[in-house]
XYZ file of C-alpha atoms in Angstrom:
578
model
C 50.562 83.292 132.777
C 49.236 83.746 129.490
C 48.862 80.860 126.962
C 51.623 82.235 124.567
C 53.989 82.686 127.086
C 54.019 79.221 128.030
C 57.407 77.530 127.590
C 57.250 76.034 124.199
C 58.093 72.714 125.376
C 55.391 73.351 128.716
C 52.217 73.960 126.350
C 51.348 70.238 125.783
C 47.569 69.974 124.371
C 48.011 65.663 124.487
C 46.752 65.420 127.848
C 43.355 63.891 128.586
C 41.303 67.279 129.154
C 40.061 68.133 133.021
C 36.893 69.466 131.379
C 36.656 65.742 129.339
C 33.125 65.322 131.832
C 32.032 68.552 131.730
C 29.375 70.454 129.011
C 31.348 72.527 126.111
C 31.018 75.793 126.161
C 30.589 76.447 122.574
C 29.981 75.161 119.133
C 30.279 71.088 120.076
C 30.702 67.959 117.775
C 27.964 65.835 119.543
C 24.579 66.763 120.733
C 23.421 62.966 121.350
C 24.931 59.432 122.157
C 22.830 56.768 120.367
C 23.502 53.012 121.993
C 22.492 49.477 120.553
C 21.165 47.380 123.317
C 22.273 43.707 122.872
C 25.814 43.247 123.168
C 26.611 47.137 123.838
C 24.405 47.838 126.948
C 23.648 44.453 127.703
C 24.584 41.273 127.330
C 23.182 39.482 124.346
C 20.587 36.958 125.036
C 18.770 36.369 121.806
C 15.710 37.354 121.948
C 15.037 38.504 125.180
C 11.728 38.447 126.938
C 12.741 38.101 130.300
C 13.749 40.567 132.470
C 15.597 38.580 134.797
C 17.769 37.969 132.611
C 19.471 41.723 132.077
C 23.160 42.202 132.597
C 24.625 45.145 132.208
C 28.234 44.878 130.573
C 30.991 45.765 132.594
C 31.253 49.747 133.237
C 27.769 50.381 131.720
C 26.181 52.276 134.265
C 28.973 55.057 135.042
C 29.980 55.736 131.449
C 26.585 56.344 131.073
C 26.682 58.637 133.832
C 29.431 60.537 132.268
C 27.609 61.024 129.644
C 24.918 62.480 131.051
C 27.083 64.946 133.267
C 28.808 65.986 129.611
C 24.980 67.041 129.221
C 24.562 64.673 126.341
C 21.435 63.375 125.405
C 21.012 58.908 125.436
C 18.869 57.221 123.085
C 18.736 53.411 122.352
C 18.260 52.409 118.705
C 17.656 48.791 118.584
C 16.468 46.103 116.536
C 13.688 43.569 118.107
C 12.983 41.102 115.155
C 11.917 38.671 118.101
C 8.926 41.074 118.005
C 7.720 40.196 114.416
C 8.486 36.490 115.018
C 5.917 36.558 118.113
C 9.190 35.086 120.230
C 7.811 37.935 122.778
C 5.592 40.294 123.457
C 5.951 44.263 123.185
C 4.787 43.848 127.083
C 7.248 41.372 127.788
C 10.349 44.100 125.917
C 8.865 46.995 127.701
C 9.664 44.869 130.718
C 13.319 44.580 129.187
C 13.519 47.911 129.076
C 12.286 49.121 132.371
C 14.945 46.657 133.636
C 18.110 48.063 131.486
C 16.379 51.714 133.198
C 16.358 50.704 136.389
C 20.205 49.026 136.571
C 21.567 51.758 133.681
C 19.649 55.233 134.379
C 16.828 56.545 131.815
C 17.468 57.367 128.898
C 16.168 60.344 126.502
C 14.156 58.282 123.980
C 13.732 54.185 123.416
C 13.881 53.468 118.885
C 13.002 50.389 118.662
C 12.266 48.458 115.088
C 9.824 45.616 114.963
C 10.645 44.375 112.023
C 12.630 41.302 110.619
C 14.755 41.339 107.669
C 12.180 40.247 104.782
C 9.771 43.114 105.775
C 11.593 46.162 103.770
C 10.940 48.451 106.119
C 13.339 51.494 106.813
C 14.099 51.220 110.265
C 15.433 48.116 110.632
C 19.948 48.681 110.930
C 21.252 48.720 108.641
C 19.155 50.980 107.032
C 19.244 54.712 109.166
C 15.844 55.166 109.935
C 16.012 54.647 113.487
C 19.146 57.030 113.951
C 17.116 59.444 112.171
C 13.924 58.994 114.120
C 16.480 59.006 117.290
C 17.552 62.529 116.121
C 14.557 63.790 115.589
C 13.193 62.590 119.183
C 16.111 64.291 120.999
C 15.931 67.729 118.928
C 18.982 67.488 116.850
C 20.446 65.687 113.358
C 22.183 62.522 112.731
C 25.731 64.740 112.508
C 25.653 65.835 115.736
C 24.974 61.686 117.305
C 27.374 59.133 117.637
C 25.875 56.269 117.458
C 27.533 53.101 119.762
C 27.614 49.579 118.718
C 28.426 45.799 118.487
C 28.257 44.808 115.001
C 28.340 45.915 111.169
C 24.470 46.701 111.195
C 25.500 49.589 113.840
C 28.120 50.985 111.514
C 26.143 51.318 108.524
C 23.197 53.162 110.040
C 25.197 55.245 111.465
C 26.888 56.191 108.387
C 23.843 56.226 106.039
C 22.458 58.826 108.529
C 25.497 60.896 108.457
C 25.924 60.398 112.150
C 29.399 59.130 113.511
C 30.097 55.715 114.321
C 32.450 53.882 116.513
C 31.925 49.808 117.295
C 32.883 48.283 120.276
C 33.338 44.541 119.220
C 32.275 41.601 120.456
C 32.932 37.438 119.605
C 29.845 37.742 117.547
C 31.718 40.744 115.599
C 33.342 40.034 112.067
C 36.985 40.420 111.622
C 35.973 42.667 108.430
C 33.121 44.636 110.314
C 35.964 45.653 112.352
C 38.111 46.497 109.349
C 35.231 48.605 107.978
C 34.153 50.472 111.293
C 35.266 54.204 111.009
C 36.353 53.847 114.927
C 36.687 51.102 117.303
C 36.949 51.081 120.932
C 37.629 48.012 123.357
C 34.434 48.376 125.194
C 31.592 50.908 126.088
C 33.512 52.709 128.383
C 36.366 53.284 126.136
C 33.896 54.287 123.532
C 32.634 57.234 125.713
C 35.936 58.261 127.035
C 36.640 59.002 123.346
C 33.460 60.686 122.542
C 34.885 63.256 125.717
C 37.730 63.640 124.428
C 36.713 64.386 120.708
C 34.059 66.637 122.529
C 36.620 68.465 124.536
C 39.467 68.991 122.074
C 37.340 70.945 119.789
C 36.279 73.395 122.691
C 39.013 76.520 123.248
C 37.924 76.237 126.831
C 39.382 72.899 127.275
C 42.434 74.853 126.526
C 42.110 78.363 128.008
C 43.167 78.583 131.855
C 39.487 79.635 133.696
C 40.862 82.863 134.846
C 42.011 84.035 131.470
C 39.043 86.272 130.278
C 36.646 85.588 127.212
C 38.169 84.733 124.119
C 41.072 87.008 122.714
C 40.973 88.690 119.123
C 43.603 88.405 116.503
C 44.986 90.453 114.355
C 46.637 89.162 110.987
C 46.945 85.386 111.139
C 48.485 83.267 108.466
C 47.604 79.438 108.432
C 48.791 76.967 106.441
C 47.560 74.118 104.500
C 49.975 72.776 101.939
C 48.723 69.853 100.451
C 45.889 68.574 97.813
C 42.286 69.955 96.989
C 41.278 67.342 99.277
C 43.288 68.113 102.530
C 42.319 71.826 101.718
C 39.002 71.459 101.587
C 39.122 69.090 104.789
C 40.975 71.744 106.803
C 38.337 74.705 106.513
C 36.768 74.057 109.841
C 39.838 74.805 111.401
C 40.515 78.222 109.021
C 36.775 79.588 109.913
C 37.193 78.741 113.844
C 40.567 81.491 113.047
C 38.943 83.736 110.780
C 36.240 83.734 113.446
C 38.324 85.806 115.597
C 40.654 86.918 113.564
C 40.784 90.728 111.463
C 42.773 89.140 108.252
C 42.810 86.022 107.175
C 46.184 84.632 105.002
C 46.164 81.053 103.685
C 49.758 79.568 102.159
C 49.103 76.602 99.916
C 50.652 74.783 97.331
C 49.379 74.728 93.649
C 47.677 71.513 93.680
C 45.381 73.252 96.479
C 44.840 76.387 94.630
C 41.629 76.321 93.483
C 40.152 74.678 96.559
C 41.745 77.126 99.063
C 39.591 79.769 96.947
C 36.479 77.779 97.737
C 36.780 78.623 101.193
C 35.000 81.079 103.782
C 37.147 83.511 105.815
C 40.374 83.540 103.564
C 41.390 86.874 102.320
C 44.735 86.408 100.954
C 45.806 82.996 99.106
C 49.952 82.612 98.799
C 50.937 80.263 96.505
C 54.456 78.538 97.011
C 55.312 74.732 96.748
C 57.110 73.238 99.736
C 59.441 70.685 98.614
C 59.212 68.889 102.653
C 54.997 68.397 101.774
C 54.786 68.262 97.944
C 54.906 64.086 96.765
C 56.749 64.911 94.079
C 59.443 67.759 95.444
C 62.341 69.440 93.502
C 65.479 69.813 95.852
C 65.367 72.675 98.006
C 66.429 75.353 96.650
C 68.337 78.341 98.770
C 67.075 81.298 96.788
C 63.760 79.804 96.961
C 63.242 79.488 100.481
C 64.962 83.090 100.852
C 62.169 84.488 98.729
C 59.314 82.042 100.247
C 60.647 83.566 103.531
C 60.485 87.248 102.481
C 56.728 86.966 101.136
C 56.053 85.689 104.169
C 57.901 88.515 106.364
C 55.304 90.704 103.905
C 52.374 89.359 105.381
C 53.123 91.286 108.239
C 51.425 88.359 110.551
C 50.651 88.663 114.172
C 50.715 84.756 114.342
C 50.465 81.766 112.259
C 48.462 77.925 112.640
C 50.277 75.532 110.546
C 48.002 72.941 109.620
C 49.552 69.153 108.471
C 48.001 66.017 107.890
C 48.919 63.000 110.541
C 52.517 61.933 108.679
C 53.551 65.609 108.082
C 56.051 67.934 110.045
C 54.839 71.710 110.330
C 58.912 72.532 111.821
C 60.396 72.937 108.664
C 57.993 76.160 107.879
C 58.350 76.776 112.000
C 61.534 77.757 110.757
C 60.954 79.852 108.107
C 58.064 81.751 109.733
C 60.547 82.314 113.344
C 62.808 83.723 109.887
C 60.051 85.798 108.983
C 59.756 87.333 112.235
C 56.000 85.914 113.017
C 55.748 85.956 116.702
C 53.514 83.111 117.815
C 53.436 79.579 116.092
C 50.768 77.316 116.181
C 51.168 73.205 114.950
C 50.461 69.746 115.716
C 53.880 68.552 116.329
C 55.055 64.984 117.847
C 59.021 65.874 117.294
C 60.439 68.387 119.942
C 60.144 71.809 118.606
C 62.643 73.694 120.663
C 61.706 77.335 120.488
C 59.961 77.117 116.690
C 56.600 76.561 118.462
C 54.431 78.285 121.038
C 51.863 75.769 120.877
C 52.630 72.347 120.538
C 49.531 70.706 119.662
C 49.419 66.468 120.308
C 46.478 64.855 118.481
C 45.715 60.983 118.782
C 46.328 58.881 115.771
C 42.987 58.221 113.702
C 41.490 61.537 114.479
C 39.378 63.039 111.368
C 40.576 65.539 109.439
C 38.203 68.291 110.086
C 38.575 67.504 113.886
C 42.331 67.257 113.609
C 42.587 71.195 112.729
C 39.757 72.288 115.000
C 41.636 70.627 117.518
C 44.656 72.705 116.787
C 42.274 75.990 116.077
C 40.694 75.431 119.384
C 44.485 74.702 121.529
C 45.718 77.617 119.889
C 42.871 79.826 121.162
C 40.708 80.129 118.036
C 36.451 79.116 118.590
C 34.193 78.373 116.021
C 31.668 81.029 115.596
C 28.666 80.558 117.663
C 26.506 80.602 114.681
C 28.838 77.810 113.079
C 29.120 74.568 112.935
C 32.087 71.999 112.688
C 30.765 70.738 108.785
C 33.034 71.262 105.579
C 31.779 74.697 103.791
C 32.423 76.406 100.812
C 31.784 79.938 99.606
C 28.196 79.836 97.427
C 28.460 77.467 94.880
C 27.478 78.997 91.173
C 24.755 77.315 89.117
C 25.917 74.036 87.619
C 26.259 73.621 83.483
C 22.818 73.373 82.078
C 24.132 70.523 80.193
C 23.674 68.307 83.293
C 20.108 68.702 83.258
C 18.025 69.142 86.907
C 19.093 68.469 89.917
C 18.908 64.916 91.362
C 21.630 63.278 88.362
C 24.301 60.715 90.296
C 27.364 62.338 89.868
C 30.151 59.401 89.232
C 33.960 60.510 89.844
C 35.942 57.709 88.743
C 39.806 59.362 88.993
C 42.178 60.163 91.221
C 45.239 62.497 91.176
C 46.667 59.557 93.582
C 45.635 56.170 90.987
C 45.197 53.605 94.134
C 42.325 55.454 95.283
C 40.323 55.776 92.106
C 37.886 53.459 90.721
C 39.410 50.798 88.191
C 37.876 52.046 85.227
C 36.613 48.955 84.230
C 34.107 49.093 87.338
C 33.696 52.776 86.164
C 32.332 51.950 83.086
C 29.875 48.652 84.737
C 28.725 51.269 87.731
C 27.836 54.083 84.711
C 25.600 51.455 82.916
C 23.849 50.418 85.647
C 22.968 53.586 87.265
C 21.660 54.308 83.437
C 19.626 50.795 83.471
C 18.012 51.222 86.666
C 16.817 54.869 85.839
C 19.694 57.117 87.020
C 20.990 60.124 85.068
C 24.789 59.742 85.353
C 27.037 62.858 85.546
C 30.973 61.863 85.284
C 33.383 63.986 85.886
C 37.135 64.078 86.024
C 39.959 66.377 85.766
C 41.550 67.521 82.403
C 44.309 64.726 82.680
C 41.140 62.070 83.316
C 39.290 63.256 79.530
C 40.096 59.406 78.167
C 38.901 58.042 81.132
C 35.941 59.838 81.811
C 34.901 59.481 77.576
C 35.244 55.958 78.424
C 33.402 55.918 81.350
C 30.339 58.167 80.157
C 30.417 55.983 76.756
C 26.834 57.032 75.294
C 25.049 56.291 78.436
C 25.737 59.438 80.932
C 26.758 62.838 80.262
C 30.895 63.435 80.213
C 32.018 66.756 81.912
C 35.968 65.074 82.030
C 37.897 68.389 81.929
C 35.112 70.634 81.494
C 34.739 72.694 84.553
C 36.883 74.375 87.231
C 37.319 72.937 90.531
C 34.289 75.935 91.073
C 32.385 74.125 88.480
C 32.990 70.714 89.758
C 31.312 71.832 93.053
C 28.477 73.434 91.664
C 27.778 70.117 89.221
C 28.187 68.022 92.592
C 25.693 70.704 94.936
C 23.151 69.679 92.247
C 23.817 65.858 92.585
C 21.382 63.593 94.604
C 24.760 61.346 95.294
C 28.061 61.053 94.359
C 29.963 57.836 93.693
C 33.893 58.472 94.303
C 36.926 56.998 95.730
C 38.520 59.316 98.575
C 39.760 62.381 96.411
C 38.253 65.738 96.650
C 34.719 65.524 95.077
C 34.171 63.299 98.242
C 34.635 66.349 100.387
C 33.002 68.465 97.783
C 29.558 66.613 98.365
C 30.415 66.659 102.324
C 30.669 70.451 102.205
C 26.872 70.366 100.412
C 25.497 67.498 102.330
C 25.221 65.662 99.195
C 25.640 61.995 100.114
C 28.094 59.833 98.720
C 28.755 55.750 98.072
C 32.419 55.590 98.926
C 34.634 53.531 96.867
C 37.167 54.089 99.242
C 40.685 52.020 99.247
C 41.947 51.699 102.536
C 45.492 52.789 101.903
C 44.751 55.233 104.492
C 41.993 55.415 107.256
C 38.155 55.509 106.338
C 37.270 57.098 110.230
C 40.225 59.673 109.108
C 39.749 60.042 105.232
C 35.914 59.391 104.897
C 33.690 61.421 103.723
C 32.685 64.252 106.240
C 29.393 64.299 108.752
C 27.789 63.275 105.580
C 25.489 60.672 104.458
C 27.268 57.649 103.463
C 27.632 54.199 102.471
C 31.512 52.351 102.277
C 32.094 49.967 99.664
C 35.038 47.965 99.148
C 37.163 45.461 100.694
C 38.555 47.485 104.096
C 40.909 44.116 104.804
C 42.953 44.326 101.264
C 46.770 44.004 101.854
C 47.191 47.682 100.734
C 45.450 48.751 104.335
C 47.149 51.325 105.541
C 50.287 51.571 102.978
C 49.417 55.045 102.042
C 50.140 53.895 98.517
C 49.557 56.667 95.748
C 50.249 53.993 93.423
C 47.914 50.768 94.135
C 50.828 48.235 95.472
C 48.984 45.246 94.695
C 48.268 43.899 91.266
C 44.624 43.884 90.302
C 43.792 46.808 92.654
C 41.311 43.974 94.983
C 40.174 46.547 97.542
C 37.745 48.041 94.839
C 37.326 45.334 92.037
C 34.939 42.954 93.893
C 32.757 45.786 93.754
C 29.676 44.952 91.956
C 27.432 48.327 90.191
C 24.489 45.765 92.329
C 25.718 47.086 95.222
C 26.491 50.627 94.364
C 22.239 50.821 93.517
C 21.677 49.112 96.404
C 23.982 51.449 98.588
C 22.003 54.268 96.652
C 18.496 53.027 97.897
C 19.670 52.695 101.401
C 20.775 56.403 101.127
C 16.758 57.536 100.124
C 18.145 58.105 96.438
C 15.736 56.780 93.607
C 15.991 57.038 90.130
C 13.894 60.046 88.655
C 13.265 57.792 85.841
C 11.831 54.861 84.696
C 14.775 52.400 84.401
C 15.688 50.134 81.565
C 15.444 47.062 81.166
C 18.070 45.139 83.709
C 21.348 44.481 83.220
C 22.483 41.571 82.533
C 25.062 39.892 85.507
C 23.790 42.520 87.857
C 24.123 41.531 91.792
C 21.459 42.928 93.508
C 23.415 41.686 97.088
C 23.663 44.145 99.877
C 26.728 46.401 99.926
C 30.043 45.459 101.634
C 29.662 48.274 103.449
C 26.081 46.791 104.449
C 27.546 43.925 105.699
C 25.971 41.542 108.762
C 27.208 41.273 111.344
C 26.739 37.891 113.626
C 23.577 38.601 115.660
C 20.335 38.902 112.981
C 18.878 41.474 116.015
């Protein structure tokens, strides 16, 4: 039977995937599993020189083993500091190490740092050399490794690399590393069943019954993305896995995605039309409204349609109106019983990011990434940014929002913009037209002010020539994803960082990830004072710029005064100084 003439309430994609153990057959998220040692292998015995002393922690050795059936490639990156103390021996660790081999399997490629804290070096977690060097060993790039760990360190490298992260916590684990971590998982093997089933849901085969031929072509295919710049931009995997194998390409978005959804590769059509059941500020429905929305789409002349939604949305309302429009097969992520408005009902695990959320539903409703592509945010070519922002290598610092809990107080703003300037930075801030005030504030006489100056076009082009970008979660954040530019996040956790963060990108997480707005999804910042960002010092957005590789081009001023030179929040810790 052919996938689209399942029973609508039959096709259920929620299921964990038969081929979960198996190699994908296509474009994949992961190339690589990177492990900590102490406390995620093994059990943590400070400083261990002793062989004899190796115990593996429970389930070790066969999700391992699944791991390497998925055709994954294992690397350990740990930390030795016992090394530079002369507590043991590189001997006496090899020794370790042959051990953890002999109960756990080999592995790939052994990272190990030698270094303690005081020596500066670049290896030692939190800083991402080792997940680099890891990367490097095993023939891929940090965005294609997750990295697997115990504690904050873990996290951070991970992130600063631009490689995925997801901590499996332990006693010695902070109750705000665990806040902060952009996944967590009970233990190791719960850790790689997830990495499977991330792996899997992004591969059409996972989906496609094995007698059912190569991939099918499409004709016309509208998709749908409704929401903010943002959730536009974060959605184009999914639209290139359909224009992929599609022969047109129709997006329907809403006005506040406009601009983005014409920053995107493999749309040929762009309908405009506000849907009062998505927009945060909706007019009441109107009849003659959704007549006409419904006849534009009839226009289309669509062979099918994926509706693409964010976790809290419902794609059944526009089910409706596209069954009224005569499209034939319907596509969505949708918990609610559909009845007979969907042919695929997609089921996608809470937490999942963005970008993997619609290549999920791209991949369940038949669609494959190009084998040339990749599953990063892309835009079309960016133009050449404003020669008023000078050469490229500036720090581009976004201080709004369109939703105000997840900008930056502007107070911070305006500290963060001085600082960059004293330690040798050229500052770049930008903003939307409504942000002017705020972004003449910000920029004082210190950095260059291009509030309401550009496009969203221009925006991206002024961020593609940015060495960083400092921004809350709001679009430029996926801008500088989609040009591998990295970012320090100021990110409120109204909503999830591992869902909301910046994108297989390079980046740091600053802010207060316990705040009592966590998880509100609060446009307006519910608590007074707006703590999740405010204990930010601009010490530890320079320091979260060094640990990214990004150095002033200048010589910097003399230092300000009251500046912490701490390590981020998002550098935080953790309880073992491995």
């Amino acid at each position: 039977m052919r996938q689209d003439q399942v029973e609508p309430d039959q096709h259920r994609s929620a299921r964990v995937c038969a081929g979960a153990g198996e190699a994908a057959s296509g474009p994949v998220l992961f190339d690589a599993v990177l492990l900590d040692r102490d406390g995620t292998l093994i059990e943590d015995v400070p400083y261990n020189g002793d062989p004899e002393k190796v115990r593996p922690v429970p389930g070790a050795r066969a999700a391992l083993d699944r791991l390497r059936a998925a055709g994954l490639r294992l690397a350990v990156v740990t930390n030795q500091s016992g090394l530079a103390r002369g507590l043991f021996t590189e001997e006496r660790m090899r020794a370790v190490h042959a051990r953890v081999e002999q109960l756990l399997g080999r592995f790939d490629a052994w990272l190990v740092c030698p270094h303690d804290d005081g020596d500066g070096c670049g290896c030692r977690k939190p800083a991402p050399g080792l997940v680099h060097a890891a990367a490097r060993k095993l023939g891929t790039v940090p965005a294609r490794c997750v990295l697997v760990g115990d504690i904050g360190r873990d996290m951070t490298a991970a992130l600063a690399a631009g490689a995925t992260g997801i901590l499996v916590p332990t006693p010695v684990t902070r109750p705000q590393e665990v806040a902060a971590a952009p996944q967590v998982a009970p233990d190791l093997p719960a850790a790689v069943a997830e990495i499977l089933r991330r792996q899997a849901a992004v591969d059409p085969a996972t989906w496609r019954p094995a007698d059912s031929g190569p991939a099918r072509r499409a004709g016309t295919v509208l998709v749908v993305r409704a929401d903010s710049a943002g959730d536009v931009l974060v959605t184009g995997p999914g639209i290139r896995a359909v224009a992929a194998a599609a022969e047109r390409v129709v997006l329907l978005c809403g006005p506040r995605g406009r601009a983005a959804a014409e920053l995107l590769p493999g749309v040929d059509e762009i309908i405009e039309h506000r849907l009062p059941w998505i927009d945060p500020a909706p007019d009441p429905v109107d009849p003659a409204d959704m007549t006409a929305l419904t006849a534009r789409l009839a226009a289309v002349g669509a062979d099918e349609a994926v509706v693409f939604t964010s976790f809290h949305q419902s794609p059944l309302p526009l089910a409706l109106l596209l069954r009224l429009a005569g499209v034939r097969r319907v596509s969505a992520i949708s918990d609610e019983y559909p009845g007979s408005l969907l042919d695929v009902r997609h089921r996608v695990p809470a937490g999942v990011p963005e970008p993997e959320r619609a290549l999920s539903l791209a991949a369940a409703a038949g669609f494959p990434l190009a084998d040339h592509d990749g599953p990063a945010l892309r835009l079309r070519p960016a133009q050449a940014p404003g020669p008023q922002v000078g050469a490229p290598g500036y720090v581009v610092l976004h201080p709004g929002s369109a939703a105000q809990a997840r900008g930056c107080p502007p107070e911070l703003a305006v500290r963060i913009a001085r600082a960059l300037t004293a330690a040798g930075h050229r500052v770049v801030v930008t903003g939307d037209p409504g942000e002017r005030e705020l972004t003449a504030w910000v920029a004082g006489d210190v950095a260059v002010d291009l509030g309401g100056r550009t496009s969203l076009a221009g925006l991206a082009a002024t961020v593609a020539g940015a060495g960083a970008v400092v921004v809350g979660n709001t679009g430029p954040a996926h801008l500088a994803a989609a040009h591998g530019v990295p970012v320090v996040s100021l990110f409120a956790p109204t909503v999830p960082f591992g869902q909301w963060g910046p994108w297989r990108v390079p980046t740091v997480r600053l802010g207060d990830a316990e705040a009592p707005c966590r998880d509100t999804r609060a446009a307006r910042c519910p608590v007074p004072g707006h703590p999740c960002l405010s204990g930010v010092e601009p010490g530890q957005v320079l320091d979260a710029l060094r640990l990214l590789g990004v150095t002033p081009p200048v010589r910097p001023a003399p230092p300000v005064a009251g500046r912490d030179s701490g390590v981020p929040a998002g550098v935080s810790i953790g309880g073992s100084s491995r």
